[in-house]
Structure formats: C-alpha cells, structure tokens
Short mmCIF file of C-alpha atoms in Angstrom, two decimals:
data_model
loop_
_atom_site.label_atom_id
_atom_site.label_comp_id
_atom_site.label_asym_id
_atom_site.label_seq_id
_atom_site.Cartn_x
_atom_site.Cartn_y
_atom_site.Cartn_z
CA LEU A 1 -18.46 2.34 -2.64
CA THR A 2 -20.55 -0.10 -0.67
CA ASP A 3 -20.76 -0.13 3.10
CA GLU A 4 -18.67 -3.31 3.04
CA ASP A 5 -15.96 -1.56 1.02
CA ILE A 6 -15.90 1.36 3.43
CA LYS A 7 -15.58 -0.99 6.42
CA ALA A 8 -12.68 -2.78 4.73
CA ILE A 9 -10.92 0.51 3.96
CA VAL A 10 -11.35 1.74 7.54
CA ALA A 11 -10.05 -1.57 8.89
CA LEU A 12 -6.98 -1.35 6.64
CA SER A 13 -6.36 2.25 7.70
CA LYS A 14 -6.10 1.09 11.31
CA ASP A 15 -3.76 -1.80 10.52
CA LYS A 16 -0.33 -1.16 12.06
CA ARG A 17 1.28 -3.38 9.40
CA ILE A 18 -0.34 -1.69 6.39
CA ALA A 19 2.99 -0.57 4.91
CA GLU A 20 4.34 -4.12 5.12
CA ARG A 21 1.15 -5.49 3.56
CA ILE A 22 1.42 -3.05 0.66
CA VAL A 23 5.08 -3.92 0.08
CA THR A 24 4.39 -7.67 0.10
CA SER A 25 1.48 -7.21 -2.30
CA VAL A 26 3.79 -5.65 -4.92
CA ALA A 27 4.90 -8.49 -7.25
CA PRO A 28 3.99 -11.29 -4.82
CA SER A 29 5.40 -13.94 -7.16
CA ILE A 30 8.91 -12.48 -6.74
CA TYR A 31 10.60 -13.67 -3.56
CA GLY A 32 12.66 -11.17 -1.59
CA HIS A 33 13.79 -7.80 -2.94
CA GLU A 34 11.82 -5.96 -0.24
CA ASP A 35 13.83 -2.76 -0.79
CA ILE A 36 12.92 -2.68 -4.47
CA LYS A 37 9.28 -3.51 -3.72
CA ARG A 38 9.18 -0.72 -1.10
CA ALA A 39 10.59 1.73 -3.65
CA ILE A 40 7.94 0.70 -6.18
CA ALA A 41 5.16 1.04 -3.59
CA LEU A 42 6.43 4.48 -2.57
CA SER A 43 6.59 5.61 -6.18
CA LEU A 44 3.04 4.37 -6.74
CA PHE A 45 1.45 5.74 -3.57
CA GLY A 46 3.80 8.43 -2.30
CA GLY A 47 4.57 11.89 -3.50
CA GLU A 48 3.50 15.45 -3.18
CA THR A 49 0.46 17.16 -4.60
CA LYS A 50 1.15 19.20 -7.71
CA ASN A 51 -1.67 21.67 -7.17
CA PRO A 52 -1.10 24.35 -4.52
#
C-alpha cells in the first residue's frame, strides 16, 4: 500500500458515516432498498473469525 492509500484508509476509519457510505456503495444503481443493501454489506464485511 502506498502512503496515500494508508492516509485514505485512516481517514475512512475516522468517518462517523462509514457504515452509511458502505451501504450506499452496494449496488449504487439500485434506488432504495437500504435494508437489503445493509444485509448484503453485513454479509460481505461482518462475521466471526473461524480460527480460534
């Protein structure tokens, strides 16, 4: 990763609206359906580790 990439990641990590930004970035061409988009985002990025 470049220094620019790291700065962008750190800036996003401090964004209070990051969850909303992720949800709106899922299928941006589809209007509405925020609940479905949130479920998709959670299934993509959420979860528990499988290794103890």
